[in-house]
CSV table of N, CA and C in Angstrom, one decimal:
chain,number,residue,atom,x,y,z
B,1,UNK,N,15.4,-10.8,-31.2
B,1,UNK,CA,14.0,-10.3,-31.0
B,1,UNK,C,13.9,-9.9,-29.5
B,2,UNK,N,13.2,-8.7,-29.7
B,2,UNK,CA,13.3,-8.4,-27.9
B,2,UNK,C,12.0,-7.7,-28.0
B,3,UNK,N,11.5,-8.2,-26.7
B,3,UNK,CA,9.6,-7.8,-26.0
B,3,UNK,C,9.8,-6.2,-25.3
B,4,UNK,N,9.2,-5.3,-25.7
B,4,UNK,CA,9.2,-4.5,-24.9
B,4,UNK,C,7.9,-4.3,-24.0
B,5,UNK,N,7.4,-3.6,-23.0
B,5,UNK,CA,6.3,-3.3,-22.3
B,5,UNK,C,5.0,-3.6,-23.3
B,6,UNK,N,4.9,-2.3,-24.1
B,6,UNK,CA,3.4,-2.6,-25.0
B,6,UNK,C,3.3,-4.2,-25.3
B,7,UNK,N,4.4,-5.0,-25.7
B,7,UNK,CA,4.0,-6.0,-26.4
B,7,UNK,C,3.3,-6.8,-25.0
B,8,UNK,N,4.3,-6.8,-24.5
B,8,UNK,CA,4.0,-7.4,-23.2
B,8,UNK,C,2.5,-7.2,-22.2
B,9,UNK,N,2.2,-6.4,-22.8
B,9,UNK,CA,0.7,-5.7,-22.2
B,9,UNK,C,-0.2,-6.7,-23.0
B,10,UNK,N,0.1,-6.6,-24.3
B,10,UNK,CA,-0.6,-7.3,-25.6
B,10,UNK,C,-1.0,-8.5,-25.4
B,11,UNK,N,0.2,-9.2,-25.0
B,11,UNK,CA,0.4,-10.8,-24.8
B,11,UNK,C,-0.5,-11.3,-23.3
B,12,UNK,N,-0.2,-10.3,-22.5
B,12,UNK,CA,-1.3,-10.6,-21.3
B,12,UNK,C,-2.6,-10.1,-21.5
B,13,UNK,N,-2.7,-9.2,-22.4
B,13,UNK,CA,-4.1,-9.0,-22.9
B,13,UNK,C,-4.9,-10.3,-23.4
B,14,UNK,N,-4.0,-11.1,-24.9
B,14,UNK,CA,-5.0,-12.1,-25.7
B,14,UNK,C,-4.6,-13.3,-24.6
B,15,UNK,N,-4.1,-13.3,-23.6
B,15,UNK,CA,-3.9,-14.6,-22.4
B,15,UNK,C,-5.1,-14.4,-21.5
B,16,UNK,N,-5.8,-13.0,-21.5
B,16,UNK,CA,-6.4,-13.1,-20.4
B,16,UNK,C,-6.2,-12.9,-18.8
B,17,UNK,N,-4.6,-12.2,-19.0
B,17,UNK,CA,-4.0,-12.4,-17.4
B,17,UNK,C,-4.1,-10.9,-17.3
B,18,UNK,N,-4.5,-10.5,-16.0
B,18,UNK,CA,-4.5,-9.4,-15.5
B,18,UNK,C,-2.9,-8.8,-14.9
B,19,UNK,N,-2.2,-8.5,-15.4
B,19,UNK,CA,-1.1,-8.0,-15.1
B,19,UNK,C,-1.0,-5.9,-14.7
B,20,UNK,N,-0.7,-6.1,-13.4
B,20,UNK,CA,-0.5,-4.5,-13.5
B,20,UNK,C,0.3,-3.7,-14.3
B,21,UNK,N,0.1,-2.2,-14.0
B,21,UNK,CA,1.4,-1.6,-14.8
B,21,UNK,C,2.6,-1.5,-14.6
B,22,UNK,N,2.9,-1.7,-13.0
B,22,UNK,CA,3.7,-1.7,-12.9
B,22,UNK,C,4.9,-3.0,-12.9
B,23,UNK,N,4.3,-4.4,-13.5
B,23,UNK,CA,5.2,-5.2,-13.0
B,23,UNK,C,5.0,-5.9,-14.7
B,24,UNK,N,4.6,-4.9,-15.4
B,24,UNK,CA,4.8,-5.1,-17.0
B,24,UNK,C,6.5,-5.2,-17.4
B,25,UNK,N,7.1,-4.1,-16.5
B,25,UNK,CA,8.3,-4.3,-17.3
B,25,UNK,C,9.5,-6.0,-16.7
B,26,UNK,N,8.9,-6.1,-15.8
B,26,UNK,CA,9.7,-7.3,-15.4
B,26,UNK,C,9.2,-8.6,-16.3
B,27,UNK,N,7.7,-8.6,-16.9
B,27,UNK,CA,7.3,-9.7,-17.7
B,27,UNK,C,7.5,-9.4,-19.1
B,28,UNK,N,8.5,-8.5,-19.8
B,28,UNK,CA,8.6,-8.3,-20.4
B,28,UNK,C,9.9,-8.5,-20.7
B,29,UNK,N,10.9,-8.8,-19.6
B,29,UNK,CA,12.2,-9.2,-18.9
B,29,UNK,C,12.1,-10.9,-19.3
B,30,UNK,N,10.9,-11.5,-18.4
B,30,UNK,CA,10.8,-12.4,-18.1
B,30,UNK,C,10.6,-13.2,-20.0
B,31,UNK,N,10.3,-12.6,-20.9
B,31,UNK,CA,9.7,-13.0,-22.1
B,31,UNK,C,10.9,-13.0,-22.9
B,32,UNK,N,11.6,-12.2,-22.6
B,32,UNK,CA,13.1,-11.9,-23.1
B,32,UNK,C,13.8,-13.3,-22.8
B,33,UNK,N,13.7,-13.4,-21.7
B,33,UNK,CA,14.6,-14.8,-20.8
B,33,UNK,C,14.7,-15.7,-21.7
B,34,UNK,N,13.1,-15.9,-21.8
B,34,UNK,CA,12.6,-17.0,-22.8
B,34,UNK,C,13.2,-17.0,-23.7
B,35,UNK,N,13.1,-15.6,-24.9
B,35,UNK,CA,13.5,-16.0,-26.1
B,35,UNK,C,14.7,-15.9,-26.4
B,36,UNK,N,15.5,-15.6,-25.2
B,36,UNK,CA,17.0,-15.9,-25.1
B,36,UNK,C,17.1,-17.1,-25.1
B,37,UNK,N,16.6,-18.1,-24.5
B,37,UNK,CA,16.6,-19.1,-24.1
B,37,UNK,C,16.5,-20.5,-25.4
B,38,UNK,N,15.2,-19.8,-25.9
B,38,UNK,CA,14.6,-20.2,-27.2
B,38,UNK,C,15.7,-19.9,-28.4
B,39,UNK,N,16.5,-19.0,-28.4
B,39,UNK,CA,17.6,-18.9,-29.4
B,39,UNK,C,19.0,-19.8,-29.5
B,40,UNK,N,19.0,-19.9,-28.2
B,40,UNK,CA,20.4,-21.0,-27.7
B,40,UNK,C,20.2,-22.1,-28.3
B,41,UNK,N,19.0,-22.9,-28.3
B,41,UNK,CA,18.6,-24.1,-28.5
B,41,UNK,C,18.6,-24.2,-30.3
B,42,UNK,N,18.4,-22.8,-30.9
B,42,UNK,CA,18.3,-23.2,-32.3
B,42,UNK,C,19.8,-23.1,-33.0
B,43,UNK,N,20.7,-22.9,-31.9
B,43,UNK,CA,22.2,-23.0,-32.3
B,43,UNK,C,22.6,-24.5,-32.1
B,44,UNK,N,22.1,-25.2,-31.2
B,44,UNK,CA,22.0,-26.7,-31.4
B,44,UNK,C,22.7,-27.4,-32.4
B,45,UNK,N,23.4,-28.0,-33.2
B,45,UNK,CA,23.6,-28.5,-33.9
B,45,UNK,C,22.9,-30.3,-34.2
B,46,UNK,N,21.5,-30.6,-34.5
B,46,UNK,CA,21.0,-31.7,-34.5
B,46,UNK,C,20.8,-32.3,-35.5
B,47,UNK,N,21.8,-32.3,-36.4
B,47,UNK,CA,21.9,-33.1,-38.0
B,47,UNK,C,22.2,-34.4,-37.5
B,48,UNK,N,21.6,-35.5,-37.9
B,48,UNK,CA,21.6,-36.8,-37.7
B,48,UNK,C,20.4,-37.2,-36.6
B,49,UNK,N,20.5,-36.5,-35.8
B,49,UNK,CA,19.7,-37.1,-34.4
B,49,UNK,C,18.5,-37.5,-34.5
B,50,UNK,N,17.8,-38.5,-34.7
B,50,UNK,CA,17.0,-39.0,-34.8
B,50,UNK,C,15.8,-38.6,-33.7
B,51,UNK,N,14.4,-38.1,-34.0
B,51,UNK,CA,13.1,-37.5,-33.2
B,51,UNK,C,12.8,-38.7,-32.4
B,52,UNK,N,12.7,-37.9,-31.2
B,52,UNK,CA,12.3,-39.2,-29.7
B,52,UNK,C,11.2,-38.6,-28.9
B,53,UNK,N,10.3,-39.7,-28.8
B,53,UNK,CA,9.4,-39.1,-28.0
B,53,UNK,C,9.5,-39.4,-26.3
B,54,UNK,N,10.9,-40.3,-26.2
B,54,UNK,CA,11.2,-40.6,-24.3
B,54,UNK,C,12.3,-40.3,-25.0
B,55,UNK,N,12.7,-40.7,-23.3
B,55,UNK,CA,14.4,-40.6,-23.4
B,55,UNK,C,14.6,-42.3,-23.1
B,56,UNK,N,13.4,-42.8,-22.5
B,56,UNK,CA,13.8,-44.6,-22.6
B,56,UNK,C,12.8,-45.3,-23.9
B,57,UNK,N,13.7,-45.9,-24.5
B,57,UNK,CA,12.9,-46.7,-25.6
B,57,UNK,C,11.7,-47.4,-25.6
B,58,UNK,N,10.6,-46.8,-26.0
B,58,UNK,CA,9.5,-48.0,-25.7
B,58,UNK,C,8.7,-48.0,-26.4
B,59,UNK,N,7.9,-48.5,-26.5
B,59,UNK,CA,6.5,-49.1,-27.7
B,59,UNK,C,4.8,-49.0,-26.8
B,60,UNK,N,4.4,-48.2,-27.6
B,60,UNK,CA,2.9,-48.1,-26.7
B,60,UNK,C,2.5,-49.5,-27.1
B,61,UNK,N,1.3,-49.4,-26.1
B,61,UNK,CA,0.5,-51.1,-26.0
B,61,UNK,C,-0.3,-50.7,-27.1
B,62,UNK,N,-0.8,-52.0,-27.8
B,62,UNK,CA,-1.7,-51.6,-28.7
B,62,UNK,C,-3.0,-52.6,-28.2
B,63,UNK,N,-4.4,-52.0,-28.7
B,63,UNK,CA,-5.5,-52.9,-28.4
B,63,UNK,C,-6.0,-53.0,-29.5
B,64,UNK,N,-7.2,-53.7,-29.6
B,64,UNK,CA,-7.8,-53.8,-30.8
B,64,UNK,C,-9.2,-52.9,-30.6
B,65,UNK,N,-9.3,-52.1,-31.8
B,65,UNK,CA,-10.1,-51.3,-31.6
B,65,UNK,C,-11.3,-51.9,-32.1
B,66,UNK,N,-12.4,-52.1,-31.0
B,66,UNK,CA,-13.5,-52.8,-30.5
B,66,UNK,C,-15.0,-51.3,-30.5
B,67,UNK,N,-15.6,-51.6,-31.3
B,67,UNK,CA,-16.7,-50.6,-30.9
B,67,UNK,C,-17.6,-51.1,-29.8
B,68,UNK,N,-17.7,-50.5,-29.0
B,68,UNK,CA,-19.2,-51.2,-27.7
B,68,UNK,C,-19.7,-49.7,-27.8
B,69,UNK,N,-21.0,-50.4,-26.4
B,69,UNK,CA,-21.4,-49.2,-26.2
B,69,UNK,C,-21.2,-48.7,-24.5
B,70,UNK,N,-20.7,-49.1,-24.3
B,70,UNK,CA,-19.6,-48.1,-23.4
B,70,UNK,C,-19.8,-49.2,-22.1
B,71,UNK,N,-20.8,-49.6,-21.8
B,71,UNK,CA,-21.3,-50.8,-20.6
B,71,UNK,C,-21.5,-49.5,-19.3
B,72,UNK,N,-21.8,-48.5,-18.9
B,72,UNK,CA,-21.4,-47.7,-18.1
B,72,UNK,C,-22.8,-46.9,-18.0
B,73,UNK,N,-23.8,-46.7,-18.8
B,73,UNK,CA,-24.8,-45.9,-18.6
B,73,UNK,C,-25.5,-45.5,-17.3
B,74,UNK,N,-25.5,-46.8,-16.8
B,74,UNK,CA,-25.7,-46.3,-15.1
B,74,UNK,C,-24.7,-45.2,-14.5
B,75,UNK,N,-23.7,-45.5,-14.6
B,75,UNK,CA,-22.7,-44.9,-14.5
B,75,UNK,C,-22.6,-42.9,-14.6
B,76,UNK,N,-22.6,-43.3,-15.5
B,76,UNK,CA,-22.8,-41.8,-16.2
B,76,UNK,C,-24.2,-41.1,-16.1
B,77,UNK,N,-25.0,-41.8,-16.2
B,77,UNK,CA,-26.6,-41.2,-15.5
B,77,UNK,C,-26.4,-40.7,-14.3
B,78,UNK,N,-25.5,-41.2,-13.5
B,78,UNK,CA,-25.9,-41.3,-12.2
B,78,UNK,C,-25.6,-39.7,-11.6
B,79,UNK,N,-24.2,-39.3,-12.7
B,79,UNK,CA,-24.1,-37.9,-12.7
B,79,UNK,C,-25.5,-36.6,-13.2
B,80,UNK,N,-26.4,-37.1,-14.0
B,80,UNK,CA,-27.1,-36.5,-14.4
B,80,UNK,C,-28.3,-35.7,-13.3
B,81,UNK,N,-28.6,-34.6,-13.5
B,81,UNK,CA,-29.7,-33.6,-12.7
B,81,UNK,C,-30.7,-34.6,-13.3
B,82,UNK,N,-31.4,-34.4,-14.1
B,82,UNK,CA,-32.5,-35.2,-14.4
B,82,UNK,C,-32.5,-36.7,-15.5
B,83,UNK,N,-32.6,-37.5,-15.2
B,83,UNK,CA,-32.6,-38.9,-16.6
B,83,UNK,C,-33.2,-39.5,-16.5
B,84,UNK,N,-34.7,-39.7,-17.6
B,84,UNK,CA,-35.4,-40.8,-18.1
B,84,UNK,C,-35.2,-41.6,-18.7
B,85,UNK,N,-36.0,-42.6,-18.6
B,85,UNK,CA,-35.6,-44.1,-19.5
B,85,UNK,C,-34.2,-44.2,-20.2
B,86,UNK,N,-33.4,-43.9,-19.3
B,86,UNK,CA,-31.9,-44.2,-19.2
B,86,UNK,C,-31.3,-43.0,-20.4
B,87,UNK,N,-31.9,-41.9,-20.4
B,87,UNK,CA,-31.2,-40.5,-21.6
B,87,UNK,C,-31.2,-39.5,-20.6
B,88,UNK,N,-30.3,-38.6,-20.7
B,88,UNK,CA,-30.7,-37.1,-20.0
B,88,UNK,C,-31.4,-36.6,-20.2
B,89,UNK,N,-32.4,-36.2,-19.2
B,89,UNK,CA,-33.3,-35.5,-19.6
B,89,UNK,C,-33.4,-33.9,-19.7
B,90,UNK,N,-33.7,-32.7,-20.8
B,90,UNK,CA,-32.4,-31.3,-20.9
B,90,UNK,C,-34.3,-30.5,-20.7
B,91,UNK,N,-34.4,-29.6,-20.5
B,91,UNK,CA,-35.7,-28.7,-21.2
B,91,UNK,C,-35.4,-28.9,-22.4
B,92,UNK,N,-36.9,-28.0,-22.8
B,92,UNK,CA,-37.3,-27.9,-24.2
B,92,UNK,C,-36.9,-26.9,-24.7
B,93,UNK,N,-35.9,-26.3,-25.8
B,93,UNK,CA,-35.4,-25.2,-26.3
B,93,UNK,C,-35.9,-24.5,-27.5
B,94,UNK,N,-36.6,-25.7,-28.4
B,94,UNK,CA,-37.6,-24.7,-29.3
B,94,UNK,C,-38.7,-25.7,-29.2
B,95,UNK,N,-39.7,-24.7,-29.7
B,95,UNK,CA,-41.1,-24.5,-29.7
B,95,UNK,C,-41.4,-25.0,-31.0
């Protein structure tokens, strides 16, 4: 698979990155790299290898999942522009 300019223009278009014209053809180079890069890896040979999410063995902590109500309202009010009787207070949006 190989990127040429247009696509490359494309790809920075739905990213949202402002890329000039002139430095389209080096990110277009640069996308290549990648998917050079990206093909090497699918020559891999990984039959057997067991899915790791470290590379050191470990076990997440577990808690017990406890519903509260957060204990923190001050807290978080305190961020608030306006708050009565301990809620945000927003305008009125319909009539």
């Amino acid at each position: 698979m190989s990127i040429d300019t247009e696509t490359a223009a494309r790809v920075a278009h739905l990213a949202r990155i402002r890329v000039e014209e002139d430095r389209l053809p080096a990110l277009a180079q640069e996308f290549n790299t990648i998917l050079g890069f990206i093909e090497q890896l699918n020559e891999v040979d990984v039959e057997g290898v067991e899915p790791m999410t470290s590379v050191t063995p470990m076990r997440l902590k577990r808690r017990d999942d406890v519903v509260t109500d957060g204990g923190q309202q001050d807290a978080v009010l305190k961020n608030a522009p306006d708050a009565r009787e301990g809620f945000f207070a927003v305008p009125k949006v319909v009539e």
